[in-house]
Short mmCIF file of C-alpha atoms in Angstrom, two decimals:
data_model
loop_
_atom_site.label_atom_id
_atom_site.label_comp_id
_atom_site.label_asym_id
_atom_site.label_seq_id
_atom_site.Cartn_x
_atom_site.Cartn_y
_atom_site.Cartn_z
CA UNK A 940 -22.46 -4.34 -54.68
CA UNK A 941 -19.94 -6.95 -53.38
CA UNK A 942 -17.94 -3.98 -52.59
CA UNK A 943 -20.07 -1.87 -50.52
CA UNK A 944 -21.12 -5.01 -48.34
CA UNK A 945 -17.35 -5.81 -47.66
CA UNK A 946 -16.91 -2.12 -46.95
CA UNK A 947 -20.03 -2.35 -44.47
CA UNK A 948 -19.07 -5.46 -43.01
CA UNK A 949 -15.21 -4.55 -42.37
CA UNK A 950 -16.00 -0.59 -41.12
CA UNK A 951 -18.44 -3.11 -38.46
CA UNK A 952 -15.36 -4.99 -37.40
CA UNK A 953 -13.75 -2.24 -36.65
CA UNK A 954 -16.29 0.10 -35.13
CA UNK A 955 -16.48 -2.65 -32.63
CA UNK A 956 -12.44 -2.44 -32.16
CA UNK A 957 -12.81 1.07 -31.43
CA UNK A 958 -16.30 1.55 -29.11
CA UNK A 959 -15.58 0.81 -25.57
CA UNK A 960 -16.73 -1.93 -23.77
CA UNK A 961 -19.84 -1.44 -21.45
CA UNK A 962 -18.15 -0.69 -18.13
CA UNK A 963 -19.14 -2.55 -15.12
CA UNK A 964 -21.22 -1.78 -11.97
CA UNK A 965 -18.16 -0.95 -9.78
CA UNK A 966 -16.96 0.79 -12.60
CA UNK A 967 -19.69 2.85 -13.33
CA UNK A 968 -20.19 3.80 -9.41
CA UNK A 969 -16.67 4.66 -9.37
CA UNK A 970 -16.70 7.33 -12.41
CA UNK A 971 -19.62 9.17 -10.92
CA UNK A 972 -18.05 9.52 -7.56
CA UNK A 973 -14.77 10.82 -9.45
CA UNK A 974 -15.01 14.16 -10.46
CA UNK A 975 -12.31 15.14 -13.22
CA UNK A 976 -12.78 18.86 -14.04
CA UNK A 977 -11.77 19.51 -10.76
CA UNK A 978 -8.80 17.44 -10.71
CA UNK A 979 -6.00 19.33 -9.55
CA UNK A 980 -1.81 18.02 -9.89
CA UNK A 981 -1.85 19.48 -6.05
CA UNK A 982 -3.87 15.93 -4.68
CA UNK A 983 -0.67 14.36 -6.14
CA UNK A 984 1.16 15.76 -3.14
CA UNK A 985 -1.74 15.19 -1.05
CA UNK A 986 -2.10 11.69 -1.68
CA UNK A 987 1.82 10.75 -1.68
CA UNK A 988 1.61 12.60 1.72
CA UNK A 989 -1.06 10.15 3.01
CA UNK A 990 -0.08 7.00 2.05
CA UNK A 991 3.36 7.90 3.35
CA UNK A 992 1.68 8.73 7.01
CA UNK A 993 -1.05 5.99 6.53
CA UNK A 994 -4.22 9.00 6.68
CA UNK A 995 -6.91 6.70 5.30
CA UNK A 996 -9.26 9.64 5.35
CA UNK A 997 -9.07 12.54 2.86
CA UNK A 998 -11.36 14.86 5.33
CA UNK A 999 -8.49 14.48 7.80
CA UNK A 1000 -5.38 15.56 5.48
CA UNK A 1001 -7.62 18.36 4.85
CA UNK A 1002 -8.41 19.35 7.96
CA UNK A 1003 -4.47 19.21 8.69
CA UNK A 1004 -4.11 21.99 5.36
CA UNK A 1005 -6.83 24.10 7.29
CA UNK A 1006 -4.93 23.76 10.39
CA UNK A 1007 -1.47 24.55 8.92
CA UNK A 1008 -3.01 27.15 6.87
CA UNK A 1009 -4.44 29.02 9.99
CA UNK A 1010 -1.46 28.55 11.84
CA UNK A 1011 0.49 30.28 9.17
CA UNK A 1012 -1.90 33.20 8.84
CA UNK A 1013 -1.55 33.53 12.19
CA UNK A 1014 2.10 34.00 12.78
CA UNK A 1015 2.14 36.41 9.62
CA UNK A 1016 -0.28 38.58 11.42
CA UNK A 1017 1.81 39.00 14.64
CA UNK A 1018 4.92 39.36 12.91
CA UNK A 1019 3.73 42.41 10.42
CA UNK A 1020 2.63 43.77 14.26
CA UNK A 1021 5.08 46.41 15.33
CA UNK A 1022 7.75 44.29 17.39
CA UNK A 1023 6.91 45.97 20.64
CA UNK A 1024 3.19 45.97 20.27
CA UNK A 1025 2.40 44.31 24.09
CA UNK A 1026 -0.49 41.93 22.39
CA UNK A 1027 1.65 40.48 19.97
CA UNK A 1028 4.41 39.80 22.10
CA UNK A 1029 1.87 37.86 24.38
CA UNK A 1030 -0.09 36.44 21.56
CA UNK A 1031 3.12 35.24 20.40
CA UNK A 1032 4.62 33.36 23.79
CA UNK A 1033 1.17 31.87 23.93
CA UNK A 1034 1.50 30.51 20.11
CA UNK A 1035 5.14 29.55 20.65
CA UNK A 1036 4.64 27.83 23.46
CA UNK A 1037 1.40 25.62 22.35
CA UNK A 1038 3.20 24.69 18.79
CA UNK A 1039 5.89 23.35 20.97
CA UNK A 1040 3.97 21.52 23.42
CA UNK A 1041 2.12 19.91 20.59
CA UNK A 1042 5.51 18.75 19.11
CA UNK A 1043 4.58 20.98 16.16
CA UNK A 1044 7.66 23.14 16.07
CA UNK A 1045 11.15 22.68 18.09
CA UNK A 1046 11.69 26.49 18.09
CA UNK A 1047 10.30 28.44 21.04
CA UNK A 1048 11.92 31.91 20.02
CA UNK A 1049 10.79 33.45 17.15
CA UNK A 1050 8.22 32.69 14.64
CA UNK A 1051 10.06 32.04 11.58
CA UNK A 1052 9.62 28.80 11.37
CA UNK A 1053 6.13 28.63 12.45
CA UNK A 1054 5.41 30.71 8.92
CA UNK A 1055 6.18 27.39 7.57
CA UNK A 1056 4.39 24.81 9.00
CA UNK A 1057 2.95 22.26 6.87
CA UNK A 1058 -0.09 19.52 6.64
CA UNK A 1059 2.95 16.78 7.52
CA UNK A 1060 3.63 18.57 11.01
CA UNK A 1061 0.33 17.05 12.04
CA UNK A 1062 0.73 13.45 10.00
CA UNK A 1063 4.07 13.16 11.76
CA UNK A 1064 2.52 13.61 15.39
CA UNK A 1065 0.14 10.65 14.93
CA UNK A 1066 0.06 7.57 17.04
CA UNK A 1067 0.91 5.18 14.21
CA UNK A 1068 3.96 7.14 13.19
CA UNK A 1069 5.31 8.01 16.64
CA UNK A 1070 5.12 3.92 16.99
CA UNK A 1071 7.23 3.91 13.86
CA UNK A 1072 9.52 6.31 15.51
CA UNK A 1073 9.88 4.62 18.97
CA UNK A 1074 10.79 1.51 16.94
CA UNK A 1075 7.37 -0.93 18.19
CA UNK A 1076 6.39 -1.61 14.18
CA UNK A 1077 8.09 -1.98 11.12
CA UNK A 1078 5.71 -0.09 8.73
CA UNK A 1079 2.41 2.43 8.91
CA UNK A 1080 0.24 -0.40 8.19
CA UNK A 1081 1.03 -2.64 10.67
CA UNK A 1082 1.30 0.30 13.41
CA UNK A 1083 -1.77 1.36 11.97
CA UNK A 1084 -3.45 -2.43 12.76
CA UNK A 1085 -1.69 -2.31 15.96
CA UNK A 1086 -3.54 0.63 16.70
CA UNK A 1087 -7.13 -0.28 15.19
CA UNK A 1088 -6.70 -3.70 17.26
CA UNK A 1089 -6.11 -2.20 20.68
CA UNK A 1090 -2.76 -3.40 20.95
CA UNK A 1091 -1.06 0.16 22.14
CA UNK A 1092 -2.23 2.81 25.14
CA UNK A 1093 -1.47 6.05 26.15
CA UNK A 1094 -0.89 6.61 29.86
CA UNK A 1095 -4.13 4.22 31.55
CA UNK A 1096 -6.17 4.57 28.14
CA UNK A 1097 -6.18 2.55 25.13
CA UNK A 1098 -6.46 3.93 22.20
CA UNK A 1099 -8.29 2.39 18.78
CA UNK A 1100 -7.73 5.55 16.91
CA UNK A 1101 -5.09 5.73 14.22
CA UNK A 1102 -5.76 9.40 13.78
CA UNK A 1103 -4.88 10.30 17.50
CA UNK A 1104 -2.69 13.44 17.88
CA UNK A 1105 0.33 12.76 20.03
CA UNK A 1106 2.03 15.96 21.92
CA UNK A 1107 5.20 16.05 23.54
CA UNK A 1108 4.10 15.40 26.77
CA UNK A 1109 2.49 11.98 25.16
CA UNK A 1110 5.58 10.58 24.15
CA UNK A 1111 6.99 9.17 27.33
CA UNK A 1112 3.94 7.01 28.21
CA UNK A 1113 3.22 5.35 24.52
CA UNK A 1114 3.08 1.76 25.41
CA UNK A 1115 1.81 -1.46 24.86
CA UNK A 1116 -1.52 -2.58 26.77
CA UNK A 1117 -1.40 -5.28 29.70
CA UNK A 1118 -3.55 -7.89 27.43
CA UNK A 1119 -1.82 -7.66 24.83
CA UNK A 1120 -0.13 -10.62 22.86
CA UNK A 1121 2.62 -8.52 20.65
CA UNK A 1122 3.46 -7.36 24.69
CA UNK A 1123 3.91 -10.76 25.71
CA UNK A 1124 5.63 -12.06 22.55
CA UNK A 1125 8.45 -9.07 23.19
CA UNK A 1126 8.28 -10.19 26.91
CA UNK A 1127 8.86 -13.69 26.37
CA UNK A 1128 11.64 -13.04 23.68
CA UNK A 1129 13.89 -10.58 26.10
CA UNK A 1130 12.94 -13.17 29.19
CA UNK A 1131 11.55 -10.87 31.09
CA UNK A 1132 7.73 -12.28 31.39
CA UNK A 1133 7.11 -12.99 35.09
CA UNK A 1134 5.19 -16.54 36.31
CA UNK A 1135 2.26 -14.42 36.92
CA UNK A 1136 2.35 -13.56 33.38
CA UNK A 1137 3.21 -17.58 32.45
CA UNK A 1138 -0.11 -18.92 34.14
CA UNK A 1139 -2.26 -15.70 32.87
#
């Protein structure tokens, strides 16, 4: 008898060593939202891809897959066209022409490369990585709060939207917004704030 209750007592100890603890709330919330029988190794791509180009928003990486995707389709179509086929060769200045304009492709020739264009062709032509790229922040995140804050416009408009698509055209007038203080701090440390800006 003193046998069995050690037994009982010990397989206790260690059925409570093995079972789980009761997961939290947050926990709990998080494993129903999570679905694992469709996990797939290609979101490991997907989400190295967005935390490089700060996309906060998986909707919006897949939107740029649809995109890129379409694109793709697209140029495979006109290319199996016969080479002098008069709508392809038209379809295909049009296509040329707009990838390049959107600072999607740097070839305006053929459509070899446009086969290959990817979800990070759009991630690269957002505002907070073209900041990164002009040199006006250090990282995603803080173009990305630089962005969210109203610190950077566009031409006359400001713009609050990290996700904004920048074309080639864009480039030129990316810049910081009168009211700004990150404006006035690089102002002040080139000397080149005016006494109108002093008293303001």
């Amino acid at each position: 008898f003193f046998f069995f209750s050690h037994f009982r007592s010990r397989f206790k100890q260690i059925q409570l060593q093995i079972m789980p603890r009761k997961l939290k709330f947050h926990e709990e919330k998080l494993l129903k939202k999570t679905n694992f029988l469709d996990y797939n190794d290609g979101n490991i791509r997907a989400n190295t891809m967005m935390a490089k180009y700060g996309v906060r928003k998986r909707e919006e990486y897949k939107a740029y897959e649809k995109l890129a995707l379409e694109t793709n389709n697209l140029a495979q179509a006109l290319i199996n066209l016969d080479a002098k086929d008069t709508t392809r060769i038209k379809v295909t200045d049009q296509l040329l022409e707009k990838l390049y304009t959107m600072g999607l492709s740097n070839n305006q020739d053929n459509l070899t490369d446009t086969v290959r264009i990817q979800p990070l062709n759009f991630c690269r032509r957002r505002l907070p990585v073209m900041l990164m790229r002009l040199k006006m922040a250090q990282s995603i995140t803080e173009a990305t709060e630089f962005v969210k804050k109203g610190h950077i416009r566009i031409g006359p408009q400001i713009i609050t939207d990290p996700a904004y698509f920048v074309t080639r055209n864009m480039e030129d007038f990316i810049t910081w917004t009168d009211t700004s203080k990150i404006r006035r701090h690089i102002q002040k440390y080139n000397d080149k704030l005016d006494d109108y800006d002093l008293l303001s």
